[in-house]
Short mmCIF file of C-alpha atoms in Angstrom, two decimals:
data_model
loop_
_atom_site.label_atom_id
_atom_site.label_comp_id
_atom_site.label_asym_id
_atom_site.label_seq_id
_atom_site.Cartn_x
_atom_site.Cartn_y
_atom_site.Cartn_z
CA MET A 1 15.75 15.31 4.72
CA ASN A 2 14.30 12.22 6.43
CA GLN A 3 14.57 8.77 4.91
CA LYS A 4 11.16 7.50 3.78
CA VAL A 5 9.32 4.19 3.62
CA LEU A 6 6.46 3.98 1.15
CA VAL A 7 3.27 2.15 2.19
CA LEU A 8 1.23 1.14 -0.86
CA ASP A 9 -2.49 0.81 -0.14
CA PHE A 10 -4.57 -2.04 -1.59
CA GLY A 11 -7.71 -1.35 0.46
CA GLY A 12 -6.78 -2.98 3.77
CA GLN A 13 -8.00 -1.33 6.99
CA TYR A 14 -4.52 -1.50 8.53
CA LYS A 15 -2.64 0.73 6.07
CA GLU A 16 -2.32 3.63 8.50
CA LEU A 17 -1.52 1.22 11.31
CA ILE A 18 1.42 -0.05 9.23
CA ALA A 19 2.48 3.55 8.61
CA ARG A 20 2.13 4.28 12.31
CA ARG A 21 4.33 1.31 13.30
CA VAL A 22 7.00 2.56 10.91
CA ARG A 23 6.83 6.01 12.53
CA GLU A 24 7.10 4.41 15.96
CA LEU A 25 10.40 2.95 14.78
CA ASN A 26 11.55 6.49 13.91
CA VAL A 27 11.24 6.18 10.16
CA LEU A 28 9.08 8.54 8.08
CA SER A 29 6.21 6.69 6.39
CA ILE A 30 4.14 7.85 3.42
CA VAL A 31 0.91 6.16 2.27
CA LYS A 32 0.20 6.12 -1.46
CA PRO A 33 -2.30 4.26 -3.69
CA GLY A 34 -1.18 0.77 -4.70
CA GLY A 35 -1.22 1.67 -8.39
CA ILE A 36 1.43 4.40 -8.18
CA SER A 37 3.97 4.12 -11.00
CA ALA A 38 7.56 3.02 -10.57
CA GLU A 39 8.63 6.40 -12.00
CA GLU A 40 6.73 8.24 -9.26
CA ILE A 41 8.30 5.96 -6.66
CA LYS A 42 11.76 6.83 -7.99
CA LYS A 43 10.97 10.52 -7.43
CA ILE A 44 9.92 9.80 -3.81
CA ALA A 45 13.13 7.76 -3.37
CA PRO A 46 12.04 5.53 -0.46
CA ILE A 47 14.45 3.22 1.30
CA GLY A 48 11.75 0.55 1.44
CA ILE A 49 8.26 -0.29 0.20
CA ILE A 50 5.48 -2.09 2.10
CA LEU A 51 2.50 -3.57 0.25
CA THR A 52 -0.61 -3.63 2.47
CA GLY A 53 -3.37 -6.15 2.88
CA GLY A 54 -6.70 -5.82 1.11
CA PRO A 55 -10.10 -7.49 0.66
CA ASN A 56 -9.64 -8.76 -2.92
CA SER A 57 -8.35 -11.98 -4.43
CA VAL A 58 -5.31 -11.38 -6.64
CA TYR A 59 -6.80 -13.61 -9.35
CA GLY A 60 -10.14 -11.73 -9.31
CA GLY A 61 -11.28 -9.64 -12.25
CA ASN A 62 -10.96 -6.22 -10.59
CA ALA A 63 -8.11 -7.01 -8.22
CA PRO A 64 -5.80 -4.02 -7.66
CA GLU A 65 -2.21 -4.42 -8.82
CA CYS A 66 1.02 -2.55 -8.45
CA ASP A 67 3.52 -1.56 -11.14
CA LYS A 68 5.54 -4.72 -11.73
CA GLU A 69 8.67 -2.62 -12.21
CA ILE A 70 8.59 -1.93 -8.45
CA PHE A 71 10.25 -5.29 -7.91
CA ASN A 72 13.20 -4.28 -10.14
CA LEU A 73 14.06 -0.97 -8.47
CA ASN A 74 16.55 -2.53 -6.03
CA ILE A 75 14.40 -1.13 -3.21
CA PRO A 76 13.48 -3.66 -0.46
CA VAL A 77 9.81 -4.68 -0.58
CA LEU A 78 7.71 -6.28 2.17
CA GLY A 79 4.32 -7.67 1.16
CA ILE A 80 1.75 -8.18 3.93
CA CYS A 81 -1.27 -10.50 3.43
CA TYR A 82 -2.73 -9.36 0.08
CA GLY A 83 0.60 -7.67 -0.63
CA HIS A 84 2.37 -10.98 -0.04
CA GLN A 85 0.00 -12.75 -2.43
CA LEU A 86 0.24 -9.96 -5.00
CA MET A 87 4.03 -10.10 -5.07
CA CYS A 88 3.89 -13.85 -5.59
CA TYR A 89 1.23 -13.62 -8.31
CA MET A 90 2.88 -10.82 -10.30
CA LEU A 91 6.27 -12.54 -10.24
CA GLY A 92 4.98 -15.85 -11.61
CA GLY A 93 3.95 -17.78 -8.50
CA LYS A 94 0.48 -19.14 -7.81
CA VAL A 95 -2.25 -18.14 -5.37
CA LYS A 96 -5.46 -20.05 -4.75
CA SER A 97 -8.37 -20.29 -2.33
CA CYS A 98 -7.65 -21.94 1.02
CA ASN A 99 -9.06 -25.33 1.93
CA VAL A 100 -9.13 -23.99 5.50
CA SER A 101 -9.26 -20.22 6.02
CA GLU A 102 -7.30 -18.81 8.94
CA TYR A 103 -8.66 -16.02 11.14
CA GLY A 104 -7.37 -14.80 14.49
CA LYS A 105 -4.34 -15.97 16.45
CA ILE A 106 -2.47 -18.73 14.64
CA ASP A 107 0.75 -20.52 15.62
CA VAL A 108 3.33 -20.46 12.84
CA THR A 109 6.87 -21.71 12.34
CA LEU A 110 9.34 -19.13 11.00
CA ASN A 111 12.92 -19.55 9.75
CA ASN A 112 14.94 -17.18 11.93
CA GLU A 113 17.91 -17.43 9.57
CA CYS A 114 15.87 -15.08 7.36
CA LEU A 115 16.84 -11.46 8.14
CA LEU A 116 13.16 -10.59 8.58
CA PHE A 117 12.84 -12.99 11.52
CA GLU A 118 16.31 -12.64 13.00
CA GLY A 119 16.30 -12.72 16.79
CA LEU A 120 12.95 -14.53 17.04
CA THR A 121 12.31 -18.07 18.16
CA GLY A 122 11.04 -20.41 15.46
CA GLU A 123 7.53 -20.72 16.90
CA GLN A 124 5.44 -17.53 16.84
CA SER A 125 1.82 -16.53 17.46
CA VAL A 126 0.53 -14.19 14.75
CA LEU A 127 -2.71 -12.67 13.48
CA MET A 128 -3.96 -14.27 10.28
CA SER A 129 -6.97 -13.12 8.23
CA HIS A 130 -7.11 -14.76 4.80
CA THR A 131 -9.13 -16.99 2.49
CA ASP A 132 -6.41 -17.26 -0.21
CA TYR A 133 -2.83 -18.44 0.12
CA VAL A 134 0.41 -18.75 -1.83
CA CYS A 135 0.59 -22.30 -3.10
CA GLU A 136 3.59 -22.04 -5.46
CA LEU A 137 6.58 -19.74 -5.05
CA PRO A 138 7.87 -17.45 -7.80
CA GLN A 139 11.30 -18.21 -9.24
CA GLY A 140 14.13 -17.15 -6.93
CA PHE A 141 12.01 -17.29 -3.75
CA VAL A 142 12.30 -19.68 -0.82
CA LYS A 143 9.79 -20.49 1.91
CA THR A 144 10.59 -18.97 5.32
CA GLY A 145 7.48 -19.87 7.29
CA TYR A 146 4.45 -22.15 7.49
CA SER A 147 1.45 -23.10 9.65
CA ASN A 148 -0.64 -26.24 9.96
CA ASP A 149 -3.09 -25.03 7.32
CA CYS A 150 -0.96 -22.61 5.28
CA PRO A 151 2.12 -24.17 3.65
CA ILE A 152 3.73 -20.81 2.78
CA VAL A 153 3.23 -18.27 5.57
CA ALA A 154 6.37 -16.34 4.58
CA MET A 155 8.78 -16.15 1.65
CA GLU A 156 11.90 -14.29 0.58
CA ASN A 157 14.13 -13.55 -2.36
CA SER A 158 17.07 -12.18 -0.40
CA ALA A 159 19.11 -11.41 -3.53
CA LYS A 160 16.43 -8.97 -4.71
CA LYS A 161 15.43 -7.92 -1.15
CA LEU A 162 11.84 -9.08 -1.62
CA TYR A 163 9.92 -10.44 1.37
CA GLY A 164 6.35 -11.56 1.98
CA VAL A 165 4.31 -12.57 5.04
CA GLN A 166 0.74 -13.90 5.06
CA PHE A 167 0.13 -12.62 8.60
CA HIS A 168 -0.15 -9.06 9.95
CA PRO A 169 3.00 -7.94 11.83
CA GLU A 170 1.53 -4.44 12.36
CA VAL A 171 -1.15 -5.51 14.89
CA GLU A 172 -0.61 -6.09 18.59
CA THR A 173 -1.98 -9.64 18.32
CA THR A 174 1.19 -10.63 16.45
CA LYS A 175 3.36 -10.76 19.55
CA HIS A 176 6.70 -9.91 17.93
CA GLY A 177 5.34 -8.08 14.91
CA LYS A 178 7.14 -4.85 15.77
CA ARG A 179 10.46 -6.72 15.88
CA ILE A 180 9.74 -8.10 12.40
CA LEU A 181 9.05 -4.61 11.05
CA LYS A 182 12.17 -3.31 12.79
CA ASN A 183 14.23 -6.04 11.12
CA PHE A 184 12.83 -5.01 7.75
CA LEU A 185 13.60 -1.34 8.35
CA VAL A 186 17.01 -1.68 10.00
CA LYS A 187 18.55 -4.91 8.72
CA ILE A 188 17.11 -4.90 5.21
CA CYS A 189 16.39 -1.23 4.39
CA HIS A 190 19.33 0.05 6.52
CA ALA A 191 17.20 2.81 8.03
CA LYS A 192 19.00 5.51 9.99
CA ARG A 193 15.86 5.99 12.11
CA ASP A 194 16.09 9.76 11.81
CA TYR A 195 12.40 10.64 12.19
CA SER A 196 10.62 11.98 15.28
CA MET A 197 7.22 13.32 16.33
CA ASP A 198 8.76 16.79 16.18
CA ASP A 199 9.36 16.17 12.48
CA PHE A 200 5.70 15.22 12.12
CA ILE A 201 4.58 18.47 13.77
CA GLU A 202 6.87 20.46 11.47
CA GLU A 203 5.49 18.69 8.38
CA LYS A 204 1.87 19.15 9.47
CA ILE A 205 2.38 22.84 10.13
CA LYS A 206 3.77 23.19 6.62
CA GLU A 207 0.81 21.24 5.14
CA ILE A 208 -1.72 23.33 7.10
CA LYS A 209 -0.16 26.58 5.89
CA GLU A 210 -0.18 25.36 2.28
CA GLN A 211 -3.83 24.29 2.51
CA VAL A 212 -5.23 27.20 4.51
CA LYS A 213 -3.13 30.08 3.15
CA SER A 214 -4.85 33.27 4.38
CA GLU A 215 -8.31 31.73 4.97
CA LYS A 216 -10.00 31.80 8.36
CA VAL A 217 -10.68 28.37 9.91
CA ILE A 218 -13.55 27.31 12.17
CA LEU A 219 -12.81 24.44 14.56
CA GLY A 220 -15.38 22.39 16.43
CA LEU A 221 -13.79 22.29 19.86
CA SER A 222 -15.28 19.56 22.02
CA GLY A 223 -12.61 19.78 24.70
CA GLY A 224 -11.63 16.17 24.09
CA VAL A 225 -8.07 15.13 23.33
CA ASP A 226 -8.42 15.14 19.55
CA SER A 227 -10.06 18.53 19.07
CA SER A 228 -7.83 20.13 21.71
CA VAL A 229 -4.64 18.92 20.03
CA CYS A 230 -6.07 19.94 16.67
CA ALA A 231 -6.67 23.44 18.08
CA ALA A 232 -3.12 23.68 19.43
CA LEU A 233 -1.61 22.53 16.13
CA LEU A 234 -3.73 24.94 14.08
CA SER A 235 -3.06 27.89 16.37
CA LYS A 236 0.68 27.25 15.96
CA ALA A 237 0.42 26.89 12.18
CA ILE A 238 -2.01 29.75 11.47
CA PRO A 239 -2.03 32.16 14.44
CA GLY A 240 -4.86 34.67 14.30
CA GLN A 241 -6.83 32.68 11.72
CA LEU A 242 -8.54 30.16 14.04
CA VAL A 243 -12.00 30.43 15.58
CA CYS A 244 -12.87 27.69 18.10
CA ILE A 245 -16.58 27.04 18.49
CA PHE A 246 -17.65 24.90 21.41
CA VAL A 247 -21.13 23.54 20.90
CA ASP A 248 -22.55 22.39 24.22
CA HIS A 249 -25.13 19.98 22.84
CA GLY A 250 -26.27 18.85 26.28
CA PHE A 251 -24.52 15.50 25.98
CA MET A 252 -21.37 16.47 27.90
CA ARG A 253 -20.08 14.81 31.04
CA LYS A 254 -20.68 16.35 34.46
CA ASN A 255 -19.33 19.95 34.66
CA GLU A 256 -17.43 19.40 31.41
CA GLY A 257 -18.78 22.38 29.53
CA ASP A 258 -17.57 24.80 32.21
CA GLU A 259 -14.17 23.06 32.40
CA ILE A 260 -13.67 23.39 28.65
CA GLU A 261 -14.59 27.06 28.70
CA ARG A 262 -12.11 27.72 31.52
CA ALA A 263 -9.35 25.86 29.68
CA PHE A 264 -9.66 27.78 26.41
CA LYS A 265 -11.07 31.20 27.18
CA ASP A 266 -7.59 32.66 27.81
CA LYS A 267 -5.88 30.97 24.84
CA GLU A 268 -4.74 32.91 21.76
CA VAL A 269 -7.77 31.81 19.77
CA LYS A 270 -11.28 33.16 19.35
CA PHE A 271 -13.42 30.98 21.66
CA VAL A 272 -17.20 30.84 21.28
CA ARG A 273 -19.55 28.75 23.43
CA ILE A 274 -23.04 27.87 22.21
CA ASN A 275 -25.50 26.36 24.68
CA ALA A 276 -27.78 24.24 22.49
CA GLU A 277 -29.01 21.46 24.78
CA GLN A 278 -32.72 21.99 24.13
CA ARG A 279 -32.21 22.26 20.39
CA PHE A 280 -30.40 18.91 20.18
CA LEU A 281 -32.85 17.14 22.47
CA GLU A 282 -35.72 18.24 20.25
CA LYS A 283 -33.94 16.88 17.16
CA VAL A 284 -33.41 13.40 18.66
CA LYS A 285 -36.75 13.14 20.44
CA GLY A 286 -38.19 9.65 19.96
CA VAL A 287 -35.08 8.37 18.13
CA THR A 288 -33.64 5.07 19.42
CA ASP A 289 -31.46 3.77 16.55
CA PRO A 290 -27.79 4.59 17.30
CA GLU A 291 -26.79 5.26 13.69
CA THR A 292 -29.74 7.62 13.25
CA LYS A 293 -28.81 9.39 16.47
CA ARG A 294 -25.23 9.90 15.31
CA LYS A 295 -26.29 11.25 11.93
CA ILE A 296 -28.91 13.62 13.35
CA ILE A 297 -26.43 14.96 15.90
CA GLY A 298 -23.70 15.25 13.26
CA LYS A 299 -25.99 17.16 10.90
CA GLU A 300 -27.22 19.47 13.64
CA PHE A 301 -23.64 19.99 14.78
CA VAL A 302 -22.75 21.32 11.34
CA SER A 303 -25.92 23.45 11.21
CA VAL A 304 -24.90 25.16 14.44
CA PHE A 305 -21.45 25.78 13.02
CA GLU A 306 -22.89 27.29 9.86
CA GLU A 307 -25.07 29.66 11.84
CA GLU A 308 -22.19 30.78 14.02
CA ALA A 309 -19.67 30.88 11.15
CA LYS A 310 -21.83 33.42 9.30
CA LYS A 311 -20.97 35.85 12.07
CA PHE A 312 -17.31 35.59 11.03
CA GLY A 313 -17.97 36.35 7.40
CA ASP A 314 -15.03 34.97 5.46
CA ALA A 315 -14.55 31.67 7.35
CA LYS A 316 -14.79 28.94 4.69
CA LEU A 317 -12.75 26.07 6.13
CA LEU A 318 -13.94 23.65 8.81
CA ALA A 319 -11.32 21.94 10.97
CA GLN A 320 -11.98 18.65 12.75
CA GLY A 321 -10.03 16.47 15.15
CA THR A 322 -10.70 13.32 13.11
CA ILE A 323 -8.27 10.49 13.90
CA TYR A 324 -7.68 7.25 12.03
CA PRO A 325 -9.85 4.85 14.11
CA ASP A 326 -12.78 7.22 13.37
CA VAL A 327 -12.08 6.87 9.65
CA ILE A 328 -11.89 3.07 9.82
CA GLU A 329 -15.09 2.63 11.85
CA SER A 330 -17.03 4.96 9.58
CA GLY A 331 -16.19 2.92 6.50
CA ALA A 332 -14.06 5.60 4.87
CA ASP A 333 -10.99 4.79 2.79
CA ASN A 334 -12.56 1.65 1.28
CA THR A 335 -13.28 -0.06 4.61
CA ALA A 336 -16.51 -1.54 5.96
CA ASN A 337 -18.79 0.77 7.97
CA ILE A 338 -18.97 -0.15 11.67
CA LYS A 339 -20.50 3.03 13.07
CA SER A 340 -20.69 6.58 11.77
CA HIS A 341 -18.58 9.30 13.34
CA HIS A 342 -20.07 12.79 12.93
CA ASN A 343 -16.65 14.14 11.95
CA VAL A 344 -16.16 11.63 9.12
CA GLY A 345 -19.25 10.96 7.07
CA GLY A 346 -21.97 13.19 8.50
CA LEU A 347 -21.25 16.44 6.63
CA PRO A 348 -23.99 17.55 4.22
CA LYS A 349 -23.02 18.29 0.61
CA ASP A 350 -24.54 21.78 0.73
CA MET A 351 -22.65 22.86 3.84
CA LEU A 352 -21.42 26.44 4.11
CA PHE A 353 -17.76 25.43 4.36
CA THR A 354 -15.81 24.80 1.17
CA GLY A 355 -13.18 22.48 2.64
CA LEU A 356 -12.04 20.40 5.60
CA VAL A 357 -8.82 20.67 7.57
CA GLU A 358 -8.05 17.39 9.35
CA PRO A 359 -4.38 17.38 10.43
CA LEU A 360 -4.74 14.36 12.74
CA ARG A 361 -6.57 12.07 10.28
CA THR A 362 -3.68 9.59 9.89
CA LEU A 363 -2.89 9.36 13.61
CA PHE A 364 -3.88 7.10 16.49
CA LYS A 365 -4.90 8.26 19.96
CA ASP A 366 -1.54 7.76 21.68
CA GLU A 367 0.24 9.66 18.90
CA VAL A 368 -2.23 12.53 19.30
CA ARG A 369 -1.45 12.66 23.03
CA LYS A 370 2.30 12.81 22.32
CA ILE A 371 1.80 15.70 19.91
CA GLY A 372 -0.35 17.52 22.47
CA ALA A 373 2.38 17.20 25.09
CA ARG A 374 5.00 18.48 22.64
CA LEU A 375 2.78 21.46 21.82
CA GLY A 376 2.61 22.37 25.50
CA LEU A 377 -0.99 21.46 26.27
CA PRO A 378 -1.65 20.80 29.99
CA ASP A 379 -1.70 17.23 31.18
CA TYR A 380 -5.39 17.31 32.15
CA LEU A 381 -6.24 17.98 28.51
CA VAL A 382 -3.68 15.69 26.88
CA ASN A 383 -4.66 12.74 29.06
CA ARG A 384 -8.38 13.49 29.17
CA GLN A 385 -10.68 10.48 28.79
CA PRO A 386 -11.61 9.90 25.14
CA PHE A 387 -15.10 11.12 24.39
CA PRO A 388 -17.14 10.53 21.22
CA GLY A 389 -18.42 13.51 19.24
CA PRO A 390 -22.09 12.79 20.08
CA GLY A 391 -21.02 12.49 23.73
CA LEU A 392 -23.36 10.80 26.19
CA ALA A 393 -25.95 10.48 23.42
CA VAL A 394 -24.22 7.23 22.38
CA ARG A 395 -23.73 6.09 25.97
CA CYS A 396 -27.41 6.44 26.79
CA ILE A 397 -29.20 3.56 25.08
CA GLY A 398 -32.59 4.19 23.51
CA GLU A 399 -34.46 7.48 23.45
CA LEU A 400 -32.65 10.47 24.89
CA THR A 401 -34.18 12.60 27.64
CA LYS A 402 -32.63 15.13 29.98
CA GLU A 403 -33.62 12.95 32.92
CA LYS A 404 -31.75 9.93 31.54
CA LEU A 405 -28.73 12.02 30.59
CA ASP A 406 -28.54 13.51 34.08
CA ILE A 407 -28.68 10.02 35.62
CA LEU A 408 -25.82 8.95 33.35
CA ARG A 409 -23.77 12.07 34.13
CA GLU A 410 -23.88 11.33 37.85
CA ALA A 411 -23.13 7.62 37.49
CA ASP A 412 -20.26 8.29 35.08
CA ALA A 413 -18.74 10.92 37.37
CA ILE A 414 -18.74 8.47 40.29
CA PHE A 415 -17.14 5.70 38.23
CA ARG A 416 -14.41 7.93 36.86
CA ALA A 417 -13.69 9.41 40.29
CA GLU A 418 -13.27 6.00 41.92
CA MET A 419 -11.07 4.72 39.07
CA GLU A 420 -8.79 7.73 39.54
CA LYS A 421 -8.88 7.51 43.33
CA HIS A 422 -7.81 3.85 43.29
CA LYS A 423 -5.32 4.42 40.44
CA VAL A 424 -6.77 1.67 38.25
CA LYS A 425 -4.84 1.65 34.97
CA ALA A 426 -7.10 1.89 31.94
CA ASN A 427 -6.95 3.76 28.63
CA GLN A 428 -10.68 4.51 28.60
CA TYR A 429 -13.44 4.08 31.18
CA PHE A 430 -17.00 5.31 31.40
CA ALA A 431 -20.57 4.42 32.37
CA VAL A 432 -23.42 3.51 30.03
CA LEU A 433 -27.10 3.95 30.86
CA THR A 434 -28.78 0.92 29.34
CA ASN A 435 -32.41 0.97 28.34
CA LEU A 436 -33.02 -2.00 30.62
CA ARG A 437 -35.06 -1.61 33.78
CA SER A 438 -35.03 -4.23 36.48
CA VAL A 439 -36.69 -4.86 39.82
CA GLY A 440 -34.84 -3.68 42.90
CA VAL A 441 -35.46 -2.94 46.54
CA MET A 442 -34.74 0.27 48.41
CA GLY A 443 -35.53 -0.02 52.11
CA ASP A 444 -39.01 -1.58 52.28
CA PHE A 445 -40.00 -0.45 48.81
CA ARG A 446 -39.91 -2.15 45.43
CA THR A 447 -38.15 -0.20 42.66
CA TYR A 448 -38.10 -0.60 38.91
CA ASP A 449 -35.17 1.46 37.73
CA TYR A 450 -32.37 1.55 35.16
CA THR A 451 -29.32 -0.68 34.83
CA VAL A 452 -25.96 1.07 34.50
CA ALA A 453 -23.12 -0.73 32.69
CA LEU A 454 -19.48 0.11 33.43
CA ARG A 455 -16.83 -0.11 30.70
CA ALA A 456 -13.03 0.03 31.07
CA VAL A 457 -10.50 -1.03 28.44
CA LYS A 458 -6.79 -1.07 27.82
CA THR A 459 -5.44 -0.39 24.35
CA THR A 460 -2.71 1.52 22.54
CA ASP A 461 -4.31 2.12 19.15
CA PHE A 462 -8.09 1.82 19.87
CA MET A 463 -8.32 -0.60 16.93
CA THR A 464 -8.29 -3.52 19.37
CA ALA A 465 -8.87 -3.50 23.14
CA GLU A 466 -9.08 -5.76 26.18
CA TYR A 467 -11.30 -5.18 29.20
CA VAL A 468 -9.55 -4.11 32.39
CA LYS A 469 -9.66 -6.51 35.33
CA ILE A 470 -10.81 -3.93 37.86
CA PRO A 471 -10.37 -5.14 41.46
CA HIS A 472 -13.66 -6.32 42.91
CA TYR A 473 -13.44 -3.98 45.88
CA VAL A 474 -13.33 -1.03 43.46
CA LEU A 475 -16.32 -2.33 41.52
CA GLU A 476 -18.14 -2.89 44.80
CA THR A 477 -17.45 0.69 45.90
CA VAL A 478 -18.61 2.10 42.57
CA SER A 479 -21.75 -0.04 42.60
CA SER A 480 -22.62 0.96 46.13
CA ARG A 481 -22.10 4.66 45.48
CA ILE A 482 -24.13 4.73 42.25
CA ALA A 483 -27.01 2.75 43.78
CA ASN A 484 -27.12 5.00 46.82
CA GLU A 485 -26.34 8.38 45.28
CA VAL A 486 -27.97 8.28 41.84
CA LYS A 487 -31.74 8.25 41.85
CA GLY A 488 -33.19 6.09 39.08
CA VAL A 489 -30.57 3.29 39.11
CA SER A 490 -31.16 -0.08 40.76
CA ARG A 491 -28.55 -2.33 39.14
CA ILE A 492 -24.90 -2.01 38.05
CA VAL A 493 -23.06 -4.44 35.73
CA TYR A 494 -19.51 -4.58 34.31
CA ASP A 495 -18.82 -5.15 30.60
CA ILE A 496 -15.98 -7.67 30.05
CA THR A 497 -16.14 -7.81 26.24
CA GLY A 498 -13.04 -7.09 24.17
CA LYS A 499 -12.70 -5.30 20.82
CA PRO A 500 -13.37 -7.24 18.68
CA PRO A 501 -16.08 -8.54 18.86
CA ALA A 502 -17.48 -5.40 20.54
CA THR A 503 -16.56 -1.80 19.85
CA ILE A 504 -15.34 0.30 22.78
CA GLU A 505 -18.49 2.41 22.81
CA TRP A 506 -21.88 0.70 23.17
CA GLU A 507 -23.43 2.62 20.29
#
């Protein structure tokens, strides 16, 4: 049996990212509510406990707490942000509001004689995001880090194996955050690092079987990475019980519908394709608000499923390729809503299906790709460009028409082809048809056509991203081809905004 690290959730958006970093270090991670009892923790028998961040103040009236007995179990504990403050507060220290709040990259000084920071230089750049801070240590603790505006950035009680950090070691912005987590797991928890992605697949197959039993499952197969890997995992777990329905809503990329059908028609699953372009276009006619678009498409998506599922009689479970960044952006799991994903919050209460099967819900995109490769999916599917559920509907700004979607399909195909031809490294790249028209000139004639925006980012977790510095000669080639080959476009621009402040998609 694998060793386990328990991640206790206090409402922070990074809880699954923490769990993911632990898995990356080959240790099994389990997320549980922050209020779990010490007795339950004893039954789980973790080698370590991590307390997550959260939006509350520990001294607030409804602030979540943990069982104080956790700190007496002789199990190493690492508190992060709110978890750091909570540990301090519950053990008799003091927390108060900051005179100067710290957000973003902050330079801190860490004591590398502390096991948590062993092997690091004293000066580190970390991600901070807090309005409270530890101002007085609990008995038995010593300070192990500070910044200009935060006197206690880190603390430890090495005798009791209790550690706290005000910053977030789980995010990429904290340059050596993974090393800090590795120190906690290996040097403090003495992890054997006996966990692998194969173990994850085995566990998920077991969970799927326990949930599904003998029921038939309907999967919305978009042909994207997430739904394809979901299909492969389900077909392995419940062979003969999976029906894959591909709804071609008319918002697919160029030739994509036919490619998806070719890829899955010979698989050991029931594959059904529904051509519903006109139906979806009618539903979104005149709609310009992106959230409204997403919700209409999500609702219609489910309606199509219900109609088709009735043909299979006893199918009561709906499977979705939901992944964790979808959950975060949709405001699920106590986080703020950024944008709705049809596979997270758009399901009506009176839907035909009685339950959801979401085996990838705790994973990030690169983990999903690794699982797909292990399950034997072809490279062109595993490494396919990420594509949102509503497809080009959220890459075509403003009202949706077939004419605009066709313009976008052609422009996007050119951009992707040139990126691949010139081997430009990016994790996601696509074109956006803006709703902006501008004056242009074609030959001796004045034009007044659309502006296409190009987007390319590099990221590992899709929670944060940087724009790709595409060589100018590539951008020039793309611009020239789109302007000359795609009727209706007179201007091409390149989006150089990171995430945050922008999201990867435009809508």
